[in-house]
């Protein structure tokens, strides 16, 4: 394996950064620690989201569904299994949901996928509610653990590091090459032998499993879990905004959006709780009209314009012959 | 029989919602995810006109329809046109329009939340029993369905028997070819988008006469409309009508036989069946 | 008689009421360079699309070394060993020349990875005349160079059958000579090729045998020189008196 020097440097810098961040709970607590947990949570989810939606250009709104599946994996089995086993259950449940959704939609044109994911969190919530009222007795579930905010922070940090490593490995794998080819020209991809549907489904399963793990890790924070809270569709939308704000062309792009936006959202939900929807709406519009490639994409094209060699069109997926 | 007719009555209103969306997506090529918010806004305006000024919802249509037409025209001209211009291909326009209409979705939802709060609303209009073949139904449901049928029929006549309507259909089939026969594609697309919005708003007005609504239910109706449009085949009017009736019927069946909490699950079940077996729509030809 | 490498058996493709390929049968032997010709709209490209899996036939069989491939997904057919170029050249614009060719080596019939794929890609780029230009982004390349990339990408999968869809179209006379020479070399190395072509000189000089299609049907099949002299073929190209 010959790994380019600059990639090795990036990996080293990333690991060093993560090591420094790991000390954070030792120097702060209370408000700033809980904000940091939120930031780390969205860092993990948004990067995992961009693993799939970045290269495929398919906007997934299923994050809340995966998150909730992870949360419920913990809530249902907390009394019978140790926490690490619950995380594995979340991985399996998230991947399974992604594969089912993928099999139904990812073989077809992208718009079906977006529509399908639009109501998915709501659907999962409805099904869980129905199952619980008809077979389980109560709507909510209690989760008692002795995990503290600092534990959640460390687990989320570890998850973020794993997501990044996975993204990096995918980029270097056959799957990564397949995705680049699909992103360039889907018809060519099929004719050189890429199973385009399979590549997308695998990637969606990886992404979904990670988001489910994030949900599992966050479960102890809620202590009382209801379908409405676990499958809150707003999660999906926030994830899309933050990732797009940062930009999805680079693995670390979403991070750039996560940090400021989490702080802003924290401020808004603290001071103007009723304005959340309006702010989210304006943020979406601002991204589409002002920063279509995200902050990192914008900076990159500014940088590139100064260089003489033009890279040509950065191709996007064309849905061929619908 | 009761379930069958209830389902069909509901399907009447669904038809209208889906027709609005299919005009916007099939002709103007904008996947409008804020479609449900137009519907909800119309519910609230109708409510406000009826309870505040005593204006009959059916008369309200005459205000709400044209109002929604103008607003949607402006949305298209100001917000969608720039996206259409910068899009290099249809895939890009799809992603951009999805994200932009998301923005609108939240903006509208947030504004309505400010104005009306998050609770459920309804009002009494023609809440009398009306009997059909021995079973009794709310008169408001029957009236809404009839009104929906009238509007849908008017739309059909417009699309298939007028020049303007033919232009709209031509753009739906092939914008480039439509331009060659001297159709102003941009104007026609704007017109179709506005008309779609107006029809969705009319559906909202009719829906509000018999349905309990709140500010956050828009997405659910957008989902229903999208599923109907896909099931019927994008741009296919006959398909949309049939699909709407099927959806209304399925929902009613599930709600009365299983659990009213599973209507969305019923929608999804239909959606999955369509995706697996007829992704090109009920009447659609298999893509080559 | 041995099994032909590729057997097209009464293949039919209808788009609604329009029959684009009408019960066409022919066979291609191992190592053959077959010309597939016919006037515009005669169904040649549709035929290639059926073989490569871009379309699936309405009826009929396509056998590759006796194995049925008709109606399989394009990526499966590519893996079994059919590679193609496109009528309007299709490269992967954001990738370099060598990456374009690696794409064929990695996912096609060959299924190489890493260093092996890279070495093969460089070799093939040298073979199609692009030595020293491996790292150039293909979007910046000329038309013929993009065609060379496409050819190298198809060869990289080491296919049993190579389908060239008007690969020589749009080249100027000197490029055409180079292009023909390239095809001749590849064929001489034993590769089985079907080429759809409008350039008659190329068919005459490269292909021993050719199949002629008109309005979806096969109207001639045989030695190029005699087929091209066949009055029916000439009429198909020049048009009948009554539909002229």
Tab-separated table of C-alpha atoms in Angstrom, chain A residues 57-59 61 103-105 107-112 114-124 126-127 130 133-134 234 237 240 244 274-275 277-282 284-285 287-290 292 313-319 321-322, chain B residues 25 31 33 78-80 82-83 86 88-92 94-96 98-107 109-111 113-114 219-220 222-223 226-227 230 234 258-266 268 271-272 275-276 279-280 287:
chain	number	residue	atom	x	y	z
A	57	UNK	CA	-25.873	13.589	-4.476
A	58	UNK	CA	-28.933	11.957	-2.953
A	59	UNK	CA	-30.381	14.003	-0.107
A	61	UNK	CA	-33.763	12.651	5.195
A	103	UNK	CA	-33.540	-2.131	-1.892
A	104	UNK	CA	-36.876	-0.388	-2.359
A	105	UNK	CA	-35.567	2.892	-3.716
A	107	UNK	CA	-32.333	0.874	-7.744
A	108	UNK	CA	-34.576	3.593	-9.177
A	109	UNK	CA	-34.227	7.290	-9.870
A	110	UNK	CA	-32.974	9.398	-6.983
A	111	UNK	CA	-36.135	11.349	-6.409
A	112	UNK	CA	-37.954	8.271	-5.117
A	114	UNK	CA	-35.671	11.454	-1.232
A	115	UNK	CA	-39.430	11.111	-1.015
A	116	UNK	CA	-39.167	7.793	0.758
A	117	UNK	CA	-36.828	9.160	3.387
A	118	UNK	CA	-38.942	12.304	3.865
A	119	UNK	CA	-41.575	10.527	5.933
A	120	UNK	CA	-39.456	7.656	7.210
A	121	UNK	CA	-38.825	8.992	10.723
A	122	UNK	CA	-42.515	9.731	11.120
A	123	UNK	CA	-43.345	6.241	9.882
A	124	UNK	CA	-40.961	4.566	12.312
A	126	UNK	CA	-45.934	5.599	14.188
A	127	UNK	CA	-45.009	1.939	14.031
A	130	UNK	CA	-48.582	1.303	17.498
A	133	UNK	CA	-49.845	0.695	22.614
A	134	UNK	CA	-51.048	-2.648	21.298
A	234	UNK	CA	-36.034	17.935	12.871
A	237	UNK	CA	-33.209	18.473	8.590
A	240	UNK	CA	-28.719	18.206	6.082
A	244	UNK	CA	-24.405	21.327	3.321
A	274	UNK	CA	-40.695	29.295	18.749
A	275	UNK	CA	-38.561	30.662	15.954
A	277	UNK	CA	-38.624	26.459	12.201
A	278	UNK	CA	-38.305	29.917	10.652
A	279	UNK	CA	-34.548	29.963	11.241
A	280	UNK	CA	-34.148	26.493	9.778
A	281	UNK	CA	-36.145	27.613	6.742
A	282	UNK	CA	-34.019	30.687	6.207
A	284	UNK	CA	-31.957	26.198	3.934
A	285	UNK	CA	-32.729	29.042	1.534
A	287	UNK	CA	-27.445	27.676	1.601
A	288	UNK	CA	-29.179	27.019	-1.703
A	289	UNK	CA	-28.901	30.587	-2.974
A	290	UNK	CA	-25.695	31.851	-1.374
A	292	UNK	CA	-24.565	25.983	-2.940
A	313	UNK	CA	-16.571	20.690	-14.685
A	314	UNK	CA	-16.874	18.932	-11.410
A	315	UNK	CA	-19.473	16.595	-12.631
A	316	UNK	CA	-22.620	15.841	-10.742
A	317	UNK	CA	-24.712	12.760	-11.135
A	318	UNK	CA	-27.060	12.974	-14.039
A	319	UNK	CA	-30.180	10.942	-13.716
A	321	UNK	CA	-33.110	9.165	-19.365
A	322	UNK	CA	-35.920	9.294	-16.848
B	25	UNK	CA	-43.384	18.579	-10.713
B	31	UNK	CA	-40.213	18.948	-6.736
B	33	UNK	CA	-41.829	19.756	-0.861
B	78	UNK	CA	-38.363	34.883	-7.571
B	79	UNK	CA	-37.091	31.678	-6.053
B	80	UNK	CA	-37.367	28.843	-8.573
B	82	UNK	CA	-32.851	31.324	-10.625
B	83	UNK	CA	-32.438	27.631	-9.842
B	86	UNK	CA	-28.281	27.800	-13.080
B	88	UNK	CA	-26.788	22.262	-15.696
B	89	UNK	CA	-29.007	19.238	-15.811
B	90	UNK	CA	-32.200	17.856	-14.452
B	91	UNK	CA	-30.493	16.109	-11.545
B	92	UNK	CA	-29.061	19.376	-10.279
B	94	UNK	CA	-33.998	18.337	-8.610
B	95	UNK	CA	-31.546	18.613	-5.701
B	96	UNK	CA	-31.668	22.412	-5.671
B	98	UNK	CA	-35.758	19.990	-3.071
B	99	UNK	CA	-33.497	21.999	-0.767
B	100	UNK	CA	-35.062	25.357	-1.611
B	101	UNK	CA	-38.589	24.088	-1.068
B	102	UNK	CA	-37.414	22.616	2.223
B	103	UNK	CA	-36.514	26.129	3.185
B	104	UNK	CA	-39.980	27.296	2.212
B	105	UNK	CA	-41.530	24.395	4.088
B	106	UNK	CA	-39.938	25.456	7.355
B	107	UNK	CA	-40.419	29.135	6.724
B	109	UNK	CA	-44.537	26.259	8.936
B	110	UNK	CA	-42.687	28.580	11.317
B	111	UNK	CA	-44.772	31.582	10.305
B	113	UNK	CA	-46.818	28.421	14.081
B	114	UNK	CA	-46.292	32.037	15.122
B	219	UNK	CA	-45.291	17.141	5.412
B	220	UNK	CA	-47.698	14.240	5.787
B	222	UNK	CA	-46.825	16.297	0.842
B	223	UNK	CA	-45.947	12.620	1.302
B	226	UNK	CA	-45.957	12.498	-3.793
B	227	UNK	CA	-46.988	8.884	-3.397
B	230	UNK	CA	-45.613	8.482	-8.394
B	234	UNK	CA	-45.693	11.856	-13.150
B	258	UNK	CA	-56.624	-1.964	11.951
B	259	UNK	CA	-55.734	1.284	13.684
B	260	UNK	CA	-56.086	4.968	12.736
B	261	UNK	CA	-52.492	5.400	13.925
B	262	UNK	CA	-51.252	3.410	10.957
B	263	UNK	CA	-52.379	5.586	8.046
B	264	UNK	CA	-48.837	6.652	7.240
B	265	UNK	CA	-47.765	3.023	7.355
B	266	UNK	CA	-50.558	2.291	4.885
B	268	UNK	CA	-45.784	3.578	2.795
B	271	UNK	CA	-45.508	3.285	-1.958
B	272	UNK	CA	-43.312	0.212	-1.584
B	275	UNK	CA	-41.724	1.039	-6.275
B	276	UNK	CA	-41.320	-2.698	-6.491
B	279	UNK	CA	-42.246	2.488	-10.583
B	280	UNK	CA	-43.303	4.019	-13.890
B	287	UNK	CA	-38.945	2.786	-19.576
